[in-house]
CSV table of C-alpha atoms and ligand atoms in Angstrom, one decimal:
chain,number,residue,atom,x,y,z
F,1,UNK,CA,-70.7,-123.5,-160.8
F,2,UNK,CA,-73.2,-125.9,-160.0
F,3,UNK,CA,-74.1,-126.7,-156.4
F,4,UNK,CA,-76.2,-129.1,-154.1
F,5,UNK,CA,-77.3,-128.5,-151.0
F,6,UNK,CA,-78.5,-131.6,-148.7
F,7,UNK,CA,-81.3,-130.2,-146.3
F,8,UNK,CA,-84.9,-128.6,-146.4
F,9,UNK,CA,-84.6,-126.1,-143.3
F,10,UNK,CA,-84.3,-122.9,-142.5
F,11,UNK,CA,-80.4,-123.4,-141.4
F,12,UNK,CA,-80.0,-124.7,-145.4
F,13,UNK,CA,-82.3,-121.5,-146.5
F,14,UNK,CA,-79.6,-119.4,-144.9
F,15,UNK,CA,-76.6,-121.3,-146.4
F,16,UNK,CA,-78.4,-121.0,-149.8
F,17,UNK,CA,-78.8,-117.3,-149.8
F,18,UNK,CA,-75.2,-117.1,-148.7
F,19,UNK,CA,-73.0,-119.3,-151.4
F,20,UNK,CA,-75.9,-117.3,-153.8
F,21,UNK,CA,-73.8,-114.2,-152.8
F,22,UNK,CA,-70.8,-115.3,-155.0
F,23,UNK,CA,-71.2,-114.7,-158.6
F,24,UNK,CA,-69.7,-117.7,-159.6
F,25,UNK,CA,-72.5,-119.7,-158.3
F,26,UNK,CA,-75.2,-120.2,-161.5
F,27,UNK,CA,-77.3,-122.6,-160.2
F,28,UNK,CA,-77.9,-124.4,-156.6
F,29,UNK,CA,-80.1,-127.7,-155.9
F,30,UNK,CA,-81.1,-128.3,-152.6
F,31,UNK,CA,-82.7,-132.1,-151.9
F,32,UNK,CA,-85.3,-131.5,-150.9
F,33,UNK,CA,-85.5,-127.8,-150.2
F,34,UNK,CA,-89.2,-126.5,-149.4
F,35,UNK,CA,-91.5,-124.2,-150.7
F,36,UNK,CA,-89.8,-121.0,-149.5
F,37,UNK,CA,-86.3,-122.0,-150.6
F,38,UNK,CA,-87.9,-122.3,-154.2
F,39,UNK,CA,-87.1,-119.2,-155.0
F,40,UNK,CA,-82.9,-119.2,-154.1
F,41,UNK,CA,-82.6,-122.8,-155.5
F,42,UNK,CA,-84.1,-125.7,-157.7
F,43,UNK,CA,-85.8,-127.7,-155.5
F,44,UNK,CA,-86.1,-131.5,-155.5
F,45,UNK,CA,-88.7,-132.6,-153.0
F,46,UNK,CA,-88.6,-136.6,-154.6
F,47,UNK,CA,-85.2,-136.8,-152.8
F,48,UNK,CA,-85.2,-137.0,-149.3
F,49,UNK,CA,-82.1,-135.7,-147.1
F,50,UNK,CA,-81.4,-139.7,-146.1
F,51,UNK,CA,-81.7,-140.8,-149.3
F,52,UNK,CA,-77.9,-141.0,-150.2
F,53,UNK,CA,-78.2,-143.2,-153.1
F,54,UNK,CA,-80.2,-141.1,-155.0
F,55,UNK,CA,-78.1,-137.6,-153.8
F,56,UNK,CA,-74.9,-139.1,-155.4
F,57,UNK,CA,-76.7,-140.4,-158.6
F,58,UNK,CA,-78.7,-136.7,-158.6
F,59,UNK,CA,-75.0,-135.1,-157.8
F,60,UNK,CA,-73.0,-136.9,-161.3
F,61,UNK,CA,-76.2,-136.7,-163.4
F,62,UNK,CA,-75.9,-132.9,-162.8
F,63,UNK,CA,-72.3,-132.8,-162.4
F,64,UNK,CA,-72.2,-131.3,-159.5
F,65,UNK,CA,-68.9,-129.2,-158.8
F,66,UNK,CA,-69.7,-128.6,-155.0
F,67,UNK,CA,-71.9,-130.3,-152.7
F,68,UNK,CA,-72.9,-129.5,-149.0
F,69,UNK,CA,-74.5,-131.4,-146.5
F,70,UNK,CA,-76.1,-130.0,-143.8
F,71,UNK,CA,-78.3,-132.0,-141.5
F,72,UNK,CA,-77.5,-134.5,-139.0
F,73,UNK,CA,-78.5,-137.9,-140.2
F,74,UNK,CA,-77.4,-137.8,-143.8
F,75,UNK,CA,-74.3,-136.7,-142.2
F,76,UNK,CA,-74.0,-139.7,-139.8
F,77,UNK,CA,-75.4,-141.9,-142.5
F,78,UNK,CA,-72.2,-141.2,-144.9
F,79,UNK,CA,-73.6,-139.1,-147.4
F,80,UNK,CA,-70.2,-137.0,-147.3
F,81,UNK,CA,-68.6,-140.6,-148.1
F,82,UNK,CA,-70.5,-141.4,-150.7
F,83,UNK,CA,-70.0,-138.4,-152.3
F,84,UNK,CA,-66.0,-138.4,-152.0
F,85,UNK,CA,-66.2,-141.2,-153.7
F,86,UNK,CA,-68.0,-140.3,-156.6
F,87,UNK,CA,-65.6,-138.0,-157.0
F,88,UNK,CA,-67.7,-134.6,-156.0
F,89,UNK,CA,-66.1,-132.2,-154.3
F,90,UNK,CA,-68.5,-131.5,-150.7
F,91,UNK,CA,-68.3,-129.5,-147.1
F,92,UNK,CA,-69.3,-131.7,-144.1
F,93,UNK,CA,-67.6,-134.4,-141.7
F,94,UNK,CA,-67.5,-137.8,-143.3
F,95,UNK,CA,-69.5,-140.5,-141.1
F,96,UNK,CA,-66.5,-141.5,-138.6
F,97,UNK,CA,-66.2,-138.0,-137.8
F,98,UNK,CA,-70.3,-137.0,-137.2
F,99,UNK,CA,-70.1,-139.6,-134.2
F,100,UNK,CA,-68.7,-136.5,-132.4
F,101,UNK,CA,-72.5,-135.6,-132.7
F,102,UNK,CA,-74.4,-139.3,-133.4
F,103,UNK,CA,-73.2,-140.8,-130.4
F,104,UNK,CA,-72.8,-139.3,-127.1
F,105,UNK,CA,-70.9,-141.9,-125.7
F,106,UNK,CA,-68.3,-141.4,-128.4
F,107,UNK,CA,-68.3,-137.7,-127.4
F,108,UNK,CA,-68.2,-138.4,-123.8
F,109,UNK,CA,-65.4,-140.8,-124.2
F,110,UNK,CA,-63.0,-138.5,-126.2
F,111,UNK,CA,-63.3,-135.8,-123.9
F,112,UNK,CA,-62.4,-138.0,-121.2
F,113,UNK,CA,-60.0,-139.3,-122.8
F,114,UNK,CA,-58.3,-135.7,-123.8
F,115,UNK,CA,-59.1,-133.8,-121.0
F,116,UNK,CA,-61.4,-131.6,-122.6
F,117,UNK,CA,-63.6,-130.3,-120.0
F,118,UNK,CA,-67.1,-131.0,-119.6
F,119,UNK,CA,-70.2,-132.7,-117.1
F,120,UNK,CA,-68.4,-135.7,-115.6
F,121,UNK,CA,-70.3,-139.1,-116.8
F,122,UNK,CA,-71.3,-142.7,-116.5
F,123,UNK,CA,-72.5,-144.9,-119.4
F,124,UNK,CA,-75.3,-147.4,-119.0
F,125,UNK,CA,-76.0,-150.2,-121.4
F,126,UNK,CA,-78.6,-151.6,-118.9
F,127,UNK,CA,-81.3,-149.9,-117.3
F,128,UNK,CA,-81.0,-151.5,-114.2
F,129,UNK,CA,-77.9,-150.3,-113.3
F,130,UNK,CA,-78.8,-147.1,-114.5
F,131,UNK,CA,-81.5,-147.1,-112.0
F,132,UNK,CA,-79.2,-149.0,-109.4
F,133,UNK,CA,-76.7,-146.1,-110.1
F,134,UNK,CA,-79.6,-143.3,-109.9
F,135,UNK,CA,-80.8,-143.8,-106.1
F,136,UNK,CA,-77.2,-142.9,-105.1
F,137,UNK,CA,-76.9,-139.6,-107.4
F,138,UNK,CA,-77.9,-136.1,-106.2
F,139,UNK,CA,-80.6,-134.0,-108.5
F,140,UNK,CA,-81.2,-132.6,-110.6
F,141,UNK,CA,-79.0,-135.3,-112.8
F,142,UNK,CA,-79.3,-135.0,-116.7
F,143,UNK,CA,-80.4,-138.3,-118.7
F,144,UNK,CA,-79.2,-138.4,-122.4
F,145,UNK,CA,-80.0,-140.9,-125.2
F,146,UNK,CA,-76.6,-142.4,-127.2
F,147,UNK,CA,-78.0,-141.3,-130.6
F,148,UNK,CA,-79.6,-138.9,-132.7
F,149,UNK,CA,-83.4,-138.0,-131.2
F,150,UNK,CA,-84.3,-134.6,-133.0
F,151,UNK,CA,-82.6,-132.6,-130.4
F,152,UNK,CA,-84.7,-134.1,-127.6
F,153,UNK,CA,-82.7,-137.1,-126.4
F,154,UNK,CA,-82.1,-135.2,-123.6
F,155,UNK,CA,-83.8,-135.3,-120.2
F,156,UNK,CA,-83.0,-133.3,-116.6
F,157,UNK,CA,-84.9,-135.5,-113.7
F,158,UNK,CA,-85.6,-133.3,-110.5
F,159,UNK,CA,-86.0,-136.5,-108.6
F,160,UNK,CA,-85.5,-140.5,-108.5
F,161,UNK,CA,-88.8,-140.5,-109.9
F,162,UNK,CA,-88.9,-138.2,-112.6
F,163,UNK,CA,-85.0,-139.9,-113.0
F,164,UNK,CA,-86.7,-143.7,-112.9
F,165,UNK,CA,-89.3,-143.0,-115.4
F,166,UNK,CA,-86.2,-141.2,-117.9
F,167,UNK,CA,-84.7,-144.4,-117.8
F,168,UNK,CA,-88.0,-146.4,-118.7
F,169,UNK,CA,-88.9,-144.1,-121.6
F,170,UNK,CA,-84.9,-144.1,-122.7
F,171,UNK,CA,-84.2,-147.8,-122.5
F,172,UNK,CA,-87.4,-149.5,-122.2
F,173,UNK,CA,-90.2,-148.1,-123.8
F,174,UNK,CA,-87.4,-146.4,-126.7
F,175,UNK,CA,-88.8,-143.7,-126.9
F,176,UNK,CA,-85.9,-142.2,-129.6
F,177,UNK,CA,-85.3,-145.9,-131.0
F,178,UNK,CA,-82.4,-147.3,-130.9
F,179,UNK,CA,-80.4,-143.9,-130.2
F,180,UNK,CA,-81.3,-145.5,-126.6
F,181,UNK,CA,-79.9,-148.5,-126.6
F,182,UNK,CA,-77.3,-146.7,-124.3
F,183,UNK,CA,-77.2,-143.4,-121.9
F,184,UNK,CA,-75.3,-141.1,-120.4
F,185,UNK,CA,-75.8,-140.1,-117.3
F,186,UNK,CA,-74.2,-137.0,-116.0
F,187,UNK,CA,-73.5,-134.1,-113.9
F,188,UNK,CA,-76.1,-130.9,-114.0
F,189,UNK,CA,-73.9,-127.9,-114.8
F,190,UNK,CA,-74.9,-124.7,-114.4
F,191,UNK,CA,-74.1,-121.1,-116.1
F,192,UNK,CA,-74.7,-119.0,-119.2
F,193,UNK,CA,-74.8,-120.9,-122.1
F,194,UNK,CA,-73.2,-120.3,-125.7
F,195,UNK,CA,-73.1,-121.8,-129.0
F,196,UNK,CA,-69.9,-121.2,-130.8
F,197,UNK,CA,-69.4,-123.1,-134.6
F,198,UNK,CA,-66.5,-123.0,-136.4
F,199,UNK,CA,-65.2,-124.1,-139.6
F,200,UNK,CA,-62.7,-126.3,-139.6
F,201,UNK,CA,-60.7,-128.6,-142.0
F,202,UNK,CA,-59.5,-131.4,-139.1
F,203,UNK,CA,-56.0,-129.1,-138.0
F,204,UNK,CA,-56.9,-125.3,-139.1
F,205,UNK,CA,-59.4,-123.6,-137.1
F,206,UNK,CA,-62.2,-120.6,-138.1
F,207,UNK,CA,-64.7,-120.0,-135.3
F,208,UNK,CA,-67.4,-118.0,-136.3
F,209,UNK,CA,-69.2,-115.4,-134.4
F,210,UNK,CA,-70.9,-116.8,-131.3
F,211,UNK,CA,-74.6,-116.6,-130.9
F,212,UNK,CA,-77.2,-117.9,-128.4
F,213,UNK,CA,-80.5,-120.4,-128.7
F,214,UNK,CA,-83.5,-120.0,-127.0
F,215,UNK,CA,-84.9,-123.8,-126.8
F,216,UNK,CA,-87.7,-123.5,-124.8
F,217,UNK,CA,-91.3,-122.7,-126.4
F,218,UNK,CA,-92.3,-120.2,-123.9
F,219,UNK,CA,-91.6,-116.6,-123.0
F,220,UNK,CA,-89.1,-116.6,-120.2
F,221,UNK,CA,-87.6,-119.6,-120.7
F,222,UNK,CA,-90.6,-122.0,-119.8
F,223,UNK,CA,-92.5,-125.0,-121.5
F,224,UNK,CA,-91.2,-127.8,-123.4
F,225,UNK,CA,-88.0,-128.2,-125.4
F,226,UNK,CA,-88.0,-126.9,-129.1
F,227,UNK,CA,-85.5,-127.5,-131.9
F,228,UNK,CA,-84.8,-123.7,-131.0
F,229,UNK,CA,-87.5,-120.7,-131.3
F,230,UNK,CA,-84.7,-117.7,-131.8
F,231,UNK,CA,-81.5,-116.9,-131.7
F,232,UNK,CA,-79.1,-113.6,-131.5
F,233,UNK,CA,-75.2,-113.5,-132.2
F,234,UNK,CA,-72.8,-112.4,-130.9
F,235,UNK,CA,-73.1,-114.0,-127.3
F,236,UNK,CA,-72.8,-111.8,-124.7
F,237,UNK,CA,-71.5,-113.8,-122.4
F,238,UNK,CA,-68.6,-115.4,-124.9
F,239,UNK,CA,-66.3,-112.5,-123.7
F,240,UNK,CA,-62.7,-112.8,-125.3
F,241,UNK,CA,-60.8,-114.4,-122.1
F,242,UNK,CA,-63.7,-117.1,-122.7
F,243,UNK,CA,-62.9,-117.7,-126.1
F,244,UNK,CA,-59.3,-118.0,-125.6
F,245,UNK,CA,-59.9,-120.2,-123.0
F,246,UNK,CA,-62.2,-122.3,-125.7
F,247,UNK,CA,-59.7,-121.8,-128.0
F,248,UNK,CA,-56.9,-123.4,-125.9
F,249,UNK,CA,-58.6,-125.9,-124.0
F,250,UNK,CA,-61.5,-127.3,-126.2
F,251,UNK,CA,-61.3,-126.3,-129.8
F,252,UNK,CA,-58.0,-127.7,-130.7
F,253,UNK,CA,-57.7,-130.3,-128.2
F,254,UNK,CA,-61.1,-131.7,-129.8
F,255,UNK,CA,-59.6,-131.5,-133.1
F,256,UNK,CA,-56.4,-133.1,-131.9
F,257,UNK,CA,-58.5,-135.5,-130.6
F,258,UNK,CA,-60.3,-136.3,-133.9
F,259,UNK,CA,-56.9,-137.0,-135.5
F,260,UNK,CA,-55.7,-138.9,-133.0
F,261,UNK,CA,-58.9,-140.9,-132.9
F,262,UNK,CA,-58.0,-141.6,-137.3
F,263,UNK,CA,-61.2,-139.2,-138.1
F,264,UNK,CA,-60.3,-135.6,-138.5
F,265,UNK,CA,-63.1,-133.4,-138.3
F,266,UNK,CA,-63.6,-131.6,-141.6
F,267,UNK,CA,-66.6,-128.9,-141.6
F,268,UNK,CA,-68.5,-127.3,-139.7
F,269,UNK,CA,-68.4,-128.1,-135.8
F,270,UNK,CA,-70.4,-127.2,-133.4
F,271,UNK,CA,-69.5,-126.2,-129.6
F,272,UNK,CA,-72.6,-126.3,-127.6
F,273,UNK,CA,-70.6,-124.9,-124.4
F,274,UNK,CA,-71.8,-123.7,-120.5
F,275,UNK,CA,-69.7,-121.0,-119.2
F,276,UNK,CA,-69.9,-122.5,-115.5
F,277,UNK,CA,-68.2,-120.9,-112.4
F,278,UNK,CA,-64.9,-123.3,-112.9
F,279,UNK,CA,-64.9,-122.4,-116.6
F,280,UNK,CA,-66.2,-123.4,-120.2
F,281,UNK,CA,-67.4,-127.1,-120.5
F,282,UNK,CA,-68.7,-128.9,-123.4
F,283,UNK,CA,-72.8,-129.6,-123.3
F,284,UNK,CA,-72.5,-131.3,-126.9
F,285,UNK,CA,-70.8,-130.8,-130.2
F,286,UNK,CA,-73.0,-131.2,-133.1
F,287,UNK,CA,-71.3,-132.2,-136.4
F,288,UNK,CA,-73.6,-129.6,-138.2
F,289,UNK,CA,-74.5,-126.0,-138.6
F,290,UNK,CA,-77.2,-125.5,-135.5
F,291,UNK,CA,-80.8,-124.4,-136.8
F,292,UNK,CA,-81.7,-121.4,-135.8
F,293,UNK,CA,-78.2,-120.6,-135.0
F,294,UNK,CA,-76.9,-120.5,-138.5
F,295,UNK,CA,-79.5,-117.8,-139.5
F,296,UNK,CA,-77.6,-114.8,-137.6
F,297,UNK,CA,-74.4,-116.4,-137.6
F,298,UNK,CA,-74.1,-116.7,-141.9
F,299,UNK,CA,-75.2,-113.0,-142.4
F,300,UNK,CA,-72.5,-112.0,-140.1
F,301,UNK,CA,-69.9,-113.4,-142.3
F,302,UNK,CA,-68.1,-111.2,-144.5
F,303,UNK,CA,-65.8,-113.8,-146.4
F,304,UNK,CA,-67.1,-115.4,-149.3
F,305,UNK,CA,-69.1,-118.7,-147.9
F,306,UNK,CA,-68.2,-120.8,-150.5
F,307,UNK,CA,-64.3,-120.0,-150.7
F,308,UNK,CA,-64.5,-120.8,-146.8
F,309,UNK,CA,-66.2,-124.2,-147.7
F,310,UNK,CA,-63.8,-124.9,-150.1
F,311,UNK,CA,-60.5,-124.2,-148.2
F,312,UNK,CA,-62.3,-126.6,-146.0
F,313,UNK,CA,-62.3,-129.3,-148.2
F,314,UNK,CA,-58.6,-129.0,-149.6
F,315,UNK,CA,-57.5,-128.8,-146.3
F,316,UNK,CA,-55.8,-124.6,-146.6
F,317,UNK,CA,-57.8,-123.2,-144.3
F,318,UNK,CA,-54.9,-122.1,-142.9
F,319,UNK,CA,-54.1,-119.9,-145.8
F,320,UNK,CA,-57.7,-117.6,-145.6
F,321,UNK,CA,-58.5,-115.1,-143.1
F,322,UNK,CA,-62.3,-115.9,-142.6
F,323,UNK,CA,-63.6,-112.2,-141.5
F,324,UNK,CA,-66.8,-111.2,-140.2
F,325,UNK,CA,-68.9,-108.6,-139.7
F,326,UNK,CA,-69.2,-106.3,-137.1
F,327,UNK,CA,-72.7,-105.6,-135.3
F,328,UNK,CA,-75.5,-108.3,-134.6
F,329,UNK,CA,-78.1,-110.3,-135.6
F,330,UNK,CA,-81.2,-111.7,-134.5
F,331,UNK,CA,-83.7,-114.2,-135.4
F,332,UNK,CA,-87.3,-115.0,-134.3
F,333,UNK,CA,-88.7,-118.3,-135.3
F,334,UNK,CA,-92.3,-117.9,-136.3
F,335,UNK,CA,-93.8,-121.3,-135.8
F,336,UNK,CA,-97.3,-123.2,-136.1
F,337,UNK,CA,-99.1,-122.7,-132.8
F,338,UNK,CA,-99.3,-125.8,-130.7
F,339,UNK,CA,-95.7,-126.7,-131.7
F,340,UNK,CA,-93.4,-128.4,-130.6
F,341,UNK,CA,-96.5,-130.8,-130.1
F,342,UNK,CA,-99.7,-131.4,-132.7
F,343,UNK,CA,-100.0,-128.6,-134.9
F,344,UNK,CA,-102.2,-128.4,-138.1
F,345,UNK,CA,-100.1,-127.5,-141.5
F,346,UNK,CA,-101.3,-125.9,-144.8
F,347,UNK,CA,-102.1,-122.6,-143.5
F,348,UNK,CA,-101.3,-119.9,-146.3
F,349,UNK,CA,-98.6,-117.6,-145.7
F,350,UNK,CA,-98.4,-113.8,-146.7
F,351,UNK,CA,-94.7,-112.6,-146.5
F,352,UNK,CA,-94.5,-108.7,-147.7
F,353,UNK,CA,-92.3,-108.0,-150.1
F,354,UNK,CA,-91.3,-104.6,-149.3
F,355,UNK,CA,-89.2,-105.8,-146.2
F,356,UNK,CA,-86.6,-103.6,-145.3
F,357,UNK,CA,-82.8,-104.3,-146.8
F,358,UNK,CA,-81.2,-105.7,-143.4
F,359,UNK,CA,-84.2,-108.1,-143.0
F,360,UNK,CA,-84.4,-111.6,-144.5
F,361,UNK,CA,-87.1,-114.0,-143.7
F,362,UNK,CA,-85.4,-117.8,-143.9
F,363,UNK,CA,-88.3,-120.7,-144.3
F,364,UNK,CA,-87.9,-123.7,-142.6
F,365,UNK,CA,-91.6,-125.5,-142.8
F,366,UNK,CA,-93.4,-124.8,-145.8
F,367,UNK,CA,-94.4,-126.1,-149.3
F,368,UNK,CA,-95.6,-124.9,-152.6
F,369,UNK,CA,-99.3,-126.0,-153.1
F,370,UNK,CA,-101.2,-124.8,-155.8
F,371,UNK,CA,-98.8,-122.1,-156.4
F,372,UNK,CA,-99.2,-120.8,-152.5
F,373,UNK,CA,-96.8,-121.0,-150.0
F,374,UNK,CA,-98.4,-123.1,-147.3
F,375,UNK,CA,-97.2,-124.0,-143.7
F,376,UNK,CA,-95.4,-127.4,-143.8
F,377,UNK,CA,-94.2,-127.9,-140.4
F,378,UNK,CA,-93.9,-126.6,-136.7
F,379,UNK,CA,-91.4,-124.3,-137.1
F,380,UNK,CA,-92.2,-122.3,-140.3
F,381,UNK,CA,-90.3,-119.3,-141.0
F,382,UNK,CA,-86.9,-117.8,-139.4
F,383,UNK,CA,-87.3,-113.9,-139.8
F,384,UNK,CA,-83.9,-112.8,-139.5
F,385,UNK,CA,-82.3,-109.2,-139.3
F,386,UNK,CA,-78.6,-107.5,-138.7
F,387,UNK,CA,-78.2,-103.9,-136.9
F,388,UNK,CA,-75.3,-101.8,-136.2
F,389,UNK,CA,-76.7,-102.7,-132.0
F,390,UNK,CA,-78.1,-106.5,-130.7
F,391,UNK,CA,-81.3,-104.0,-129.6
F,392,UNK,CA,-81.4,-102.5,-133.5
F,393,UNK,CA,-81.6,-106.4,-135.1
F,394,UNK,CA,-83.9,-107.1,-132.5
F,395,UNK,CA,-86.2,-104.4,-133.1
F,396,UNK,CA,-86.2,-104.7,-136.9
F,397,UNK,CA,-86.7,-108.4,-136.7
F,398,UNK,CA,-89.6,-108.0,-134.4
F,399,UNK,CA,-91.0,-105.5,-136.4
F,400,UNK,CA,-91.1,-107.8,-139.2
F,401,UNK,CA,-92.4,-110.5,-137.7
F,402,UNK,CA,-95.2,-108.4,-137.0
F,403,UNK,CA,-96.0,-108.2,-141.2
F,404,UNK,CA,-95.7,-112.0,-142.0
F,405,UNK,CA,-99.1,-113.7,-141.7
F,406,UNK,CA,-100.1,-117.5,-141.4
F,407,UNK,CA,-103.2,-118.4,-139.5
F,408,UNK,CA,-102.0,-119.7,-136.0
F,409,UNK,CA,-98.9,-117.8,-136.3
F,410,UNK,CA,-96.8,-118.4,-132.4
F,411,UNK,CA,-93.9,-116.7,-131.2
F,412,UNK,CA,-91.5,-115.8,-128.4
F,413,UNK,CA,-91.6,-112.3,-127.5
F,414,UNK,CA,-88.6,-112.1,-125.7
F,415,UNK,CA,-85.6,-113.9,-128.0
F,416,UNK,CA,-82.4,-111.5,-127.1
F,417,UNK,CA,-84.0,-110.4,-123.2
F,418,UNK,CA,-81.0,-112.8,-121.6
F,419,UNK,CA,-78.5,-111.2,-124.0
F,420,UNK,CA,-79.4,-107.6,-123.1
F,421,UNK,CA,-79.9,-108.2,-119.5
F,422,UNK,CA,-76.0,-109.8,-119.8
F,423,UNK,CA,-74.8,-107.3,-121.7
F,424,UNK,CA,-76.3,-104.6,-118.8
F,425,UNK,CA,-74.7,-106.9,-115.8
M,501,LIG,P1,-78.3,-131.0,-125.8
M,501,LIG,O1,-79.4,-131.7,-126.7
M,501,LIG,O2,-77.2,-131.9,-125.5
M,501,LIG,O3,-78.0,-129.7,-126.4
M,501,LIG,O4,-79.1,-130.7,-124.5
M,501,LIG,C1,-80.2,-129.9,-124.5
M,501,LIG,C2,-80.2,-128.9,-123.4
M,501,LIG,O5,-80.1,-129.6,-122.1
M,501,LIG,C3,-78.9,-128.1,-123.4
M,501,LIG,O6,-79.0,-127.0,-124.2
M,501,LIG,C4,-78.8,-127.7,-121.9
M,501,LIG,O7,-79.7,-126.6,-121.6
M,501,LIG,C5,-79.3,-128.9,-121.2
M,501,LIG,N1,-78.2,-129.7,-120.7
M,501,LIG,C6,-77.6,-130.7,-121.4
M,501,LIG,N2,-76.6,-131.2,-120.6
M,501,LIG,C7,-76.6,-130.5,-119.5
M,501,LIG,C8,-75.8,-130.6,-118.2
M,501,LIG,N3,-74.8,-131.5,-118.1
M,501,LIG,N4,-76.1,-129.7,-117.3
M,501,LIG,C9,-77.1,-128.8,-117.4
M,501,LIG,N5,-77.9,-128.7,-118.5
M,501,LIG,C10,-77.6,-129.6,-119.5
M,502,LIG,N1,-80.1,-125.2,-132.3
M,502,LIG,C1,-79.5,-126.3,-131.8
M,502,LIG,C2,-79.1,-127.3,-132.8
M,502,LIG,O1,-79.0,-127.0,-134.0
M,502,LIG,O2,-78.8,-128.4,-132.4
């Protein structure tokens, strides 16, 4: 079989290796791809992710039998659409379903809508009843931008001033474009946080083994925002009564929802959930696989990846029994230092190859040049590895970390602390 895989990240690295696993699989394209996922895939850096056009015509020229696509915007743009159309055969929600991601208001509106729990709202169109609405509200108060903004549409004011000037970089000075023509303001909820995703063909559900992010760039939880520096899985905190709690009272309510809306979620969805003291609420859903979340959530999986994405797309996921693993995984993002702000690129990268069985490195940022694998981007590699013991994937994956070289070369040293200490409590 011949595949295509929409994305250029580390997340699409570890989907790559995965569907690689079946035997039927000859060949797989990924558009773009980078320099790392060269060697699991043809690459075609010409095509961009958003270029749609040119994935369907690249898709029947190759004759495609399977496509997936993983990032946000194609997704949101219709690129599952598109391909449906021409006939090919592809995992991911079609456009009317990735507003469940694209546009929080959407979101916010179906769970009130459903009752599915999660930070109670308001939705301004104009800042200055945003503001007007601000100097009543209690802080901190969390700010968030309608539409897509690289996982940083999001903003938690301490005060009216910090909460003022939200509002002015949101609405006014656009800081994310159009994704803030509107916002949401809500509720600041607090507790343990989990990521569950789940495969799901709009009625059958599959959640996969949780896992948790660590966003922030610095040790302990401090500094600015990332698009996530390391991850483990499973989530501690996601204890059994919790998940049948998310099973009951947010997983199939939110697909019920989606069919009841006319756009049935079909692939992978993503519950970005707080465990707070009156229960599990919804943060976000994404409409994707997360990044770095899918890169010790796919090696977990023990059913075939691409007989999962398949069932998906005829609609009998009912009929599989998606299993998984048991033991956990971790994965430590090595990135350029002076991400997520300026960073310089090009930097060559020595990866041994001697790395032990249980250890996979996952590249996110790089590129080919000259025949050298060069950094490309802030957050370069994923290094990846599974243990019988959350402390046994940790240690592995630190360990190698520690034999991957790029000049510059920045990462947390404490991805999987929170997990441990939870486990301990
Ligand atoms: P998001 O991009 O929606 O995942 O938000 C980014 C981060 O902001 C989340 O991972 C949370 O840590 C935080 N956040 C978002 N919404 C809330 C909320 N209502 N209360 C507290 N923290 C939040
Ligand atoms: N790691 C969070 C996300 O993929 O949105």
């Amino acid at each position: 079989m011949k595949l295509l895989v929409v994305g250029g990240g580390g997340r699409e690295h570890a989907i790559i290796k995965k569907l690689k696993e079946n035997p039927q699989v000859e060949t797989v394209y990924a558009l773009p791809g980078n320099g790392g996922i060269a060697a699991d895939a043809v690459c075609v850096p010409e095509i961009g992710a958003k270029e749609t056009a040119k994935i369907v015509d690249f898709a029947k020229a190759h004759e495609i039998n399977f496509a997936v696509v993983a990032p946000d915007d194609p997704l949101a743009l219709g690129c599952v659409d598109r391909l449906h159309e021409a006939g090919i055969p592809c995992f991911g929600p079609d456009a009317k379903a990735a507003r469940i991601e694209a546009s929080k208001v959407f979101a916010k509106n179906l769970m009130k809508k459903y009752g599915i729990p999660t930070a109670r709202y308001e939705v301004f169109r104009d800042p200055g009843a945003a503001l007007e609405y601000l100097r009543g509200a209690s802080f901190p108060i969390v700010v968030k931008a309608d539409g897509l903004a690289l996982g940083k549409g999001v903003l938690i004011p301490q005060n009216l001033e910090e909460a003022e000037a939200a509002v002015k970089s949101i609405m006014e000075d656009k800081t994310f474009g159009d994704s803030g023509n509107e916002i949401v303001i809500e509720e600041f909820l607090t507790g343990p946080e989990v990521s569950v995703l789940a495969f799901t063909d709009g009625t059958a559900i599959a959640p996969m083994v949780s896992s948790m992010d660590h966003k922030r760039a610095g040790d302990g939880d401090t500094g600015p925002n990332t698009g996530g520096m390391g991850t483990v899985a499973p989530n501690p905190c996601y204890t059994p009564e919790i998940a049948q709690i998310c099973m009951e009272k947010i997983f199939l309510p939110t697909l019920a929802a989606m069919r009841a809306e006319g756009c049935p979620f079909k692939g992978c969805l993503y519950f970005g959930l707080m465990i707070t003291p009156d229960g599990p609420k919804v943060i976000e859903y994404n409409c994707r696989f997360g990044d770095p979340e899918t890169q010790v959530v796919l090696p977990l999986l023990k059913t075939d990846l691409l007989t999962v994405m398949q069932a998906v797309e005829n609609g009998t996921l009912d009929r599989l029994n998606v299993e998984w693993h048991s033991g956990a995984a971790a994965c430590v993002i090595l990135a350029s230092a002076g991400y997520p702000g300026s960073y310089e690129k090009g930097k060559v990268i020595a990866i041994p190859e001697d790395l032990p069985e249980n250890v996979a490195v996952y590249h996110a940022g790089d590129k080919l040049a000259e025949g050298r694998l060069v950094t490309n981007g802030g957050r370069v590699l994923g290094v990846t590895a599974t243990g019988e013991t959350l402390e046994a994937a940790l240690k592995d994956a630190y360990a190698a970390t520690e034999r991957v070289e790029f000049e510059g070369k920045y990462l947390r040293h404490d991805i999987g602390k929170r997990a441990l200490s939870a486990m301990e409590g």
